[in-house]
Short mmCIF file of C-alpha atoms in Angstrom, two decimals:
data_model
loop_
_atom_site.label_atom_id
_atom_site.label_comp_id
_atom_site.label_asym_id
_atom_site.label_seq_id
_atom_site.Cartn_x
_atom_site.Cartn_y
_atom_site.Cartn_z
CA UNK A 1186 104.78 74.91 2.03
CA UNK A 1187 102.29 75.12 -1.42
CA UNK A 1188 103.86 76.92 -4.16
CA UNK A 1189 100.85 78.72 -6.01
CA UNK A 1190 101.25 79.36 -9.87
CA UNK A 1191 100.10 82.32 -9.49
CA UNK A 1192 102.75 83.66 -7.51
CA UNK A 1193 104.60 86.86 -8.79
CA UNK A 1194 107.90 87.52 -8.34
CA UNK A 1195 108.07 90.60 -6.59
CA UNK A 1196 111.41 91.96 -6.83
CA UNK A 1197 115.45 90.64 -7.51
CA UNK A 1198 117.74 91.73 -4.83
CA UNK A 1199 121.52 91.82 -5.63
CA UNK A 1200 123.69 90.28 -3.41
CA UNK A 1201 126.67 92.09 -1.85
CA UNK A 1202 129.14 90.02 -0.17
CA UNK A 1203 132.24 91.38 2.57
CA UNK A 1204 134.60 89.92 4.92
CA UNK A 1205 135.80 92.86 6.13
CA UNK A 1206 134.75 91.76 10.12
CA UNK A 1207 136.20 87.79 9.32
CA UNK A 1208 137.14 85.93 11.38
CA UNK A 1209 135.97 87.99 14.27
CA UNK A 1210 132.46 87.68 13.41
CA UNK A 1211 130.57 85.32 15.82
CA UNK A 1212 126.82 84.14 16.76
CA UNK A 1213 126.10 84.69 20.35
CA UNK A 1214 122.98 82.78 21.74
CA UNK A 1215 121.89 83.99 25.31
CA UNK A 1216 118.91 82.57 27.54
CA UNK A 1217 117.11 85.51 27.72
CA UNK A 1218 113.69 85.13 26.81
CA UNK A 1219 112.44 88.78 28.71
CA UNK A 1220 114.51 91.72 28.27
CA UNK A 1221 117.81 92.50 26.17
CA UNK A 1222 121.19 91.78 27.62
CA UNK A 1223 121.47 95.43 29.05
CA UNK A 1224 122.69 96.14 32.70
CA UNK A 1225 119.31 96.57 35.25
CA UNK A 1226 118.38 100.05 35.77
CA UNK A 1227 119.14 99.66 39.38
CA UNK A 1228 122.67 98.54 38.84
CA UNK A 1229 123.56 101.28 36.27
CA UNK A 1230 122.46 103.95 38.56
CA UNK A 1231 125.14 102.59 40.95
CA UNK A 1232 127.54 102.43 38.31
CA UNK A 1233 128.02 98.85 37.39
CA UNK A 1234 128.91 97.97 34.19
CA UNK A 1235 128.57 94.35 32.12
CA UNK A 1236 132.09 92.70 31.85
CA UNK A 1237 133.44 90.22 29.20
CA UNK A 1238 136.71 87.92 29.39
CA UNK A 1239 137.39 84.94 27.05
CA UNK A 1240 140.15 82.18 27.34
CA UNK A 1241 141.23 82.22 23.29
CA UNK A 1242 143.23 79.13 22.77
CA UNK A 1243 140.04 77.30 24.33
CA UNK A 1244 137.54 79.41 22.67
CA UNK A 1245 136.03 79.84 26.57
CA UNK A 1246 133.65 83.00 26.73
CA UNK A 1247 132.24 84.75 30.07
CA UNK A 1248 129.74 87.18 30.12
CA UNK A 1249 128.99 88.84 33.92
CA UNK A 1250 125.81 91.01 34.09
CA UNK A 1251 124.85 92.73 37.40
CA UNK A 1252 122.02 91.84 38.85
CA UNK A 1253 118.90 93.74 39.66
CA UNK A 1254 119.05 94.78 43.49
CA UNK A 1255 115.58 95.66 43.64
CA UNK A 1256 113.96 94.79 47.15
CA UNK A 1257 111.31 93.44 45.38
CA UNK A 1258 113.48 90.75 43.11
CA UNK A 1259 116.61 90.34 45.75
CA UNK A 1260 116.90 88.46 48.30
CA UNK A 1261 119.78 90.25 50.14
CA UNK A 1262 120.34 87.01 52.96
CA UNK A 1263 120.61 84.49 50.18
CA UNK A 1264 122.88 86.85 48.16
CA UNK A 1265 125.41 86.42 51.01
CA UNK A 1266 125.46 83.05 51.39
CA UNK A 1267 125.72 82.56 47.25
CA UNK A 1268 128.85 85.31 47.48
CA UNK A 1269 130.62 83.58 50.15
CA UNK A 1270 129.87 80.10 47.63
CA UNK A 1271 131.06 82.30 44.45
CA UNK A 1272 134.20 83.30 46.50
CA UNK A 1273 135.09 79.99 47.67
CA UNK A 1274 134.92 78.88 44.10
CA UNK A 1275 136.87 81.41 42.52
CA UNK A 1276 139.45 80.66 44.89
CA UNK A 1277 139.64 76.88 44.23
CA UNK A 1278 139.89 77.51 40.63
CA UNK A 1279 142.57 80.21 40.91
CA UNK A 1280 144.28 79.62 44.14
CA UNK A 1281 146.66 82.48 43.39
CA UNK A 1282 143.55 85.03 42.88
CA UNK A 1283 143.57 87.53 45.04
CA UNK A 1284 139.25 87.79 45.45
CA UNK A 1285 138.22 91.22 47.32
CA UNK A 1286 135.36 92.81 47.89
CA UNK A 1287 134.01 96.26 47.31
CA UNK A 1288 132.22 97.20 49.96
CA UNK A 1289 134.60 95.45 52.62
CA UNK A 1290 131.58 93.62 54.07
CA UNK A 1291 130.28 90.28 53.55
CA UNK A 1292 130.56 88.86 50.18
CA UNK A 1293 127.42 89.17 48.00
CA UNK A 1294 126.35 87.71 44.89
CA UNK A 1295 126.33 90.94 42.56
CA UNK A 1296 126.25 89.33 39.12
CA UNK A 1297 125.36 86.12 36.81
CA UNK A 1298 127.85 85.27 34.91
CA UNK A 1299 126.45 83.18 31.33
CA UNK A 1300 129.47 80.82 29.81
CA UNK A 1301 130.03 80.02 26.76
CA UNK A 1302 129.55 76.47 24.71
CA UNK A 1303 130.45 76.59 21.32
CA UNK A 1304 128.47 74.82 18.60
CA UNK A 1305 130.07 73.05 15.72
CA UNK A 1306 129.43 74.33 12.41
CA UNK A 1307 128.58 72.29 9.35
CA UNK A 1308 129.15 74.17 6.06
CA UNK A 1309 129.56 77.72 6.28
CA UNK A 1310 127.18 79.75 8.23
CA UNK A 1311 126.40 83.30 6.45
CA UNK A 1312 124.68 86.31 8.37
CA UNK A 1313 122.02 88.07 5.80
CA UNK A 1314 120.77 91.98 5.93
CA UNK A 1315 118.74 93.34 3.65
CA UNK A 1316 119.48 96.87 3.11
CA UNK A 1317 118.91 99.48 0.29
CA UNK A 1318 116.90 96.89 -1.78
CA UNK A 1319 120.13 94.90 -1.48
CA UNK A 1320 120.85 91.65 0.33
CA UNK A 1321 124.32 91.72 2.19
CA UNK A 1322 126.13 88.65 3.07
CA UNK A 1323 129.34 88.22 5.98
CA UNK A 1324 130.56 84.69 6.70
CA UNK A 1325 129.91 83.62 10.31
CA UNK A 1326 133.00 82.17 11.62
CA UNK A 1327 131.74 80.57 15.30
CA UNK A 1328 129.08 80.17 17.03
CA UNK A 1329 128.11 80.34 21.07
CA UNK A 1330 125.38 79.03 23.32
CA UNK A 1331 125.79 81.09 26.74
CA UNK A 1332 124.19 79.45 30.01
CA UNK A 1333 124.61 80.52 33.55
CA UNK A 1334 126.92 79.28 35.76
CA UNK A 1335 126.00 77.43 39.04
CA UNK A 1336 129.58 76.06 40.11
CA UNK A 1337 129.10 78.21 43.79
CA UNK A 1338 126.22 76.01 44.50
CA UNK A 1339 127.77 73.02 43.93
CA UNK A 1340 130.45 74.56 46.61
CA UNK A 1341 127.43 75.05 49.01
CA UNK A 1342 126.61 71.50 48.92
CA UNK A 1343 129.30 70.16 49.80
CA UNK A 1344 129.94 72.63 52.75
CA UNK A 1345 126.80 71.47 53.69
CA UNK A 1346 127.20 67.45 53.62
CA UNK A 1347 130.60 68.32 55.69
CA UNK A 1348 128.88 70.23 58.05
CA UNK A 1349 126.00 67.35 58.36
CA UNK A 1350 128.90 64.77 58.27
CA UNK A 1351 129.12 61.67 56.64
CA UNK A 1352 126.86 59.46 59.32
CA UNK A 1353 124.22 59.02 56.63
CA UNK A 1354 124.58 56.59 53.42
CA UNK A 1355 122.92 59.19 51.26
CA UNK A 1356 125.61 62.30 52.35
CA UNK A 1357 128.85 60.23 52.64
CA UNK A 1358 131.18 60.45 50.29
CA UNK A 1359 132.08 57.27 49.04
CA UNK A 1360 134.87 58.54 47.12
CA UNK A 1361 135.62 58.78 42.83
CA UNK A 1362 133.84 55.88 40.73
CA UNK A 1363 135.95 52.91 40.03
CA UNK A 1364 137.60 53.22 37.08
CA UNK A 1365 136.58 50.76 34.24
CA UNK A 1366 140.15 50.10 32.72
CA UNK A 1367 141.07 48.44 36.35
CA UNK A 1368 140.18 44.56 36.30
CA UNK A 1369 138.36 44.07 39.28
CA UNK A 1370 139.71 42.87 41.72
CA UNK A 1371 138.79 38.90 42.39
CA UNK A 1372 138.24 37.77 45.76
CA UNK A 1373 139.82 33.81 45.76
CA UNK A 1374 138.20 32.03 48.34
CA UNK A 1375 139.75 30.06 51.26
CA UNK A 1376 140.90 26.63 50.54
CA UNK A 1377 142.22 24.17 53.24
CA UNK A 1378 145.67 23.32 53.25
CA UNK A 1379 146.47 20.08 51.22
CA UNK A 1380 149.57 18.02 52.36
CA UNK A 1381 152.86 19.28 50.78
CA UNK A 1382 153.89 16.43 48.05
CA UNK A 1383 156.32 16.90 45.32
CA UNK A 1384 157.40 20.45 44.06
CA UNK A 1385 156.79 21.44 40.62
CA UNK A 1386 158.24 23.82 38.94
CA UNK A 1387 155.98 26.49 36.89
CA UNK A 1388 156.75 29.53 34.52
CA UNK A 1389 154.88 32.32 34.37
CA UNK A 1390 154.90 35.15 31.61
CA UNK A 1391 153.57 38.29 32.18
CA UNK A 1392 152.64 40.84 29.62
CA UNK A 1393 151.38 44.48 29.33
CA UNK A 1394 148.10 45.42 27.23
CA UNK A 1395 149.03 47.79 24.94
CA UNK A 1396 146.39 50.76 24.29
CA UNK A 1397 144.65 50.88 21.65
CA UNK A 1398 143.10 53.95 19.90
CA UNK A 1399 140.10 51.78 18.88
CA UNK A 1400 137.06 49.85 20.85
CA UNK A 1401 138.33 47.72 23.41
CA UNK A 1402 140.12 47.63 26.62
CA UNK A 1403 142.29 50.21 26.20
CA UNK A 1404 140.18 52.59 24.36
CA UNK A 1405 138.35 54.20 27.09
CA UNK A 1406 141.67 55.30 28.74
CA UNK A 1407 142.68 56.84 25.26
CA UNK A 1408 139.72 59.14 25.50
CA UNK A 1409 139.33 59.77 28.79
CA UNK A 1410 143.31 60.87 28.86
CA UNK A 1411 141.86 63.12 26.06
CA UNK A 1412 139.58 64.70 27.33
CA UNK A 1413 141.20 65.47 30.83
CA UNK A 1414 143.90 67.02 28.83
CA UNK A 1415 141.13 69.63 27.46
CA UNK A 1416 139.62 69.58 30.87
CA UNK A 1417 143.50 70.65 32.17
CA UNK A 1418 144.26 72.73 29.61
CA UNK A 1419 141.46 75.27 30.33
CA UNK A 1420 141.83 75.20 33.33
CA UNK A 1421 145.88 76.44 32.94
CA UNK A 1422 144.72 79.14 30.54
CA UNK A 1423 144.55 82.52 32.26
CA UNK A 1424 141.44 84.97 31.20
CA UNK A 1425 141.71 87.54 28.83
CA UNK A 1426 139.86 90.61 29.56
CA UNK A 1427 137.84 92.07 27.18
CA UNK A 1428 135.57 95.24 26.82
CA UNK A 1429 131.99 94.52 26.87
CA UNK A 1430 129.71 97.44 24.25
CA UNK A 1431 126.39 97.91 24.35
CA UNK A 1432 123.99 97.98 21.11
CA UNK A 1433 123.56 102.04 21.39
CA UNK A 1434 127.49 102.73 21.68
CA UNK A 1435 129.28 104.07 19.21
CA UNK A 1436 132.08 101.04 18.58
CA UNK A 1437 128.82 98.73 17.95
CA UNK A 1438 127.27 101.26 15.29
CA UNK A 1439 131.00 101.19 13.56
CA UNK A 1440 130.73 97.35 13.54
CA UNK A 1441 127.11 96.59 12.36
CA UNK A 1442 128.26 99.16 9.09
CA UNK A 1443 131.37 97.04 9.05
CA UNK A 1444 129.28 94.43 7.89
CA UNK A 1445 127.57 96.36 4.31
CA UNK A 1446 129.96 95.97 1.28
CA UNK A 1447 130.64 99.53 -0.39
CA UNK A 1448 132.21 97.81 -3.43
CA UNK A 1449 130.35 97.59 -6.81
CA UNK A 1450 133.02 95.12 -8.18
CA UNK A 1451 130.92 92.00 -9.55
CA UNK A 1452 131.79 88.35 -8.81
CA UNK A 1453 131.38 85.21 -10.54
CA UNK A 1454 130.90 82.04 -9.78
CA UNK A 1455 133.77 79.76 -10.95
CA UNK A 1456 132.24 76.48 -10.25
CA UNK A 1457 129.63 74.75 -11.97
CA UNK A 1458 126.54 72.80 -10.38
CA UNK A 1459 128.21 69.30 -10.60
CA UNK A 1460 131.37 70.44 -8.84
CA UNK A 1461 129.27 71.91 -6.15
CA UNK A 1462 127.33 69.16 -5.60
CA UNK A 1463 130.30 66.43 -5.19
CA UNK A 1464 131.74 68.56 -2.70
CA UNK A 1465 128.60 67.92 -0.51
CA UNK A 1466 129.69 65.34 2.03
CA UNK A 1467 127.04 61.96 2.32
CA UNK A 1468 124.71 63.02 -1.26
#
């Protein structure tokens, strides 16, 4: 970018700064390139709402959005075969669910559901507005990357290598990956038998590896015991339901004003340029 010495300052904006929404104030990124996250026209005529449900010790979001029934944009055959996936899913990951369906029919797919992955911050993340010929500053406390969720298709493949059976060396299952903490197993070969002579006696030790939380053999067991713990412990947490409100309701209009400062109180910086930059980690 060229910086022109002719450039004129145009105008100084004071800063306002409030914390009255911290920490509940988050960053939500959705893949939605076309049209605002809104329910489809045809689903709100039939009374379908979005829905919203978050696991909070694992910082898990869901978002479900009803799809657009349209004839023109749904396929109503494959909707029934991705419902009966969906269902079968929801049922392996809460066995004690009790999954219905509205209409009493076959189950149809009736919504996309966008999960969350949250992004790790470096620094402190502000959001900015300018307002009033003033510039109005709220700390950001997380941040989300939402992406659909395919899990019932992965359910419909395997159905389907079952139902073609396992005759075939691409479709059969040969079972988990080997796992690379076992020694592998060492195939002696045959040796002839020798005549018996003298007996000797031998002594043999044997002793355990210990793990270690560095590189080495016992590392990789360290983490992967960590990160089937996460794996577990989302999986234990039970969903929290939340309510899901649109940009034109009244709660959301009460928030985005949440977010102005009304106070004229004037701050002041307390730490010096040095200070500030020491604090910055790797200059």
């Amino acid at each position: 970018m060229e910086v022109h010495e002719n450039d004129e300052l145009v105008s100084v904006l004071p800063i306002h700064f409030s914390e009255s929404l911290a920490p509940n104030l988050q960053i939500h990124q959705f893949p939605l390139l076309t049209r605002p996250l809104q329910v489809p026209p045809s689903a709100a005529l039939s009374g379908k709402r979005i829905k919203a449900r978050i696991k909070p010790q694992t910082r898990r979001l869901e978002i479900h959005i009803p799809i657009d029934t349209r004839p023109e944009v749904y396929n109503s055959e494959r909707s029934k075969a991705f419902g009966a996936g969906r269902q079968e899913d929801d049922r392996e990951k809460n066995p004690q669910m009790d999954v219905k369906n509205q209409d009493d029919d076959e189950p149809r797919l009736s919504d996309v559901r966008l999960r969350s992955e949250e992004i790790p911050q470096r620094g402190t993340h502000l959001l900015g507005v300018v307002r009033g010929g003033k510039l109005h500053l709220h700390p950001i406390n997380e941040t989300h990357q939402f992406r659909p969720t395919l899990s019932y298709l992965d359910v419909l493949s395997r159905k389907n290598r079952r139902s073609r059976g396992a005759g075939s060396d691409s479709d059969s299952d040969e079972g988990p990956p080997p796992d690379p903490d076992e020694p592998v197993p060492v195939v002696a070969p045959k040796r002839e038998k020798k005549a018996s002579g003298d007996a000797k006696e031998v002594h043999v030790s044997a002793r355990k590896s210990e793990d270690q939380n560095g590189p080495g053999h016992g590392g990789l067991s360290v983490v992967r015991r960590e990160m089937l713990q996460i794996i577990r412990a989302e999986e234990d947490e039970i969903w929290d339901n939340l309510s899901f409100n649109a940009v034109a309701t009244d709660n959301s209009s009460d928030a985005f004003e949440s977010v102005f400062s009304r106070s004229d109180e004037v701050l002041e910086c307390k730490t010096d340029m040095a200070t500030f930059l020491q604090s910055i980690k790797g200059l």
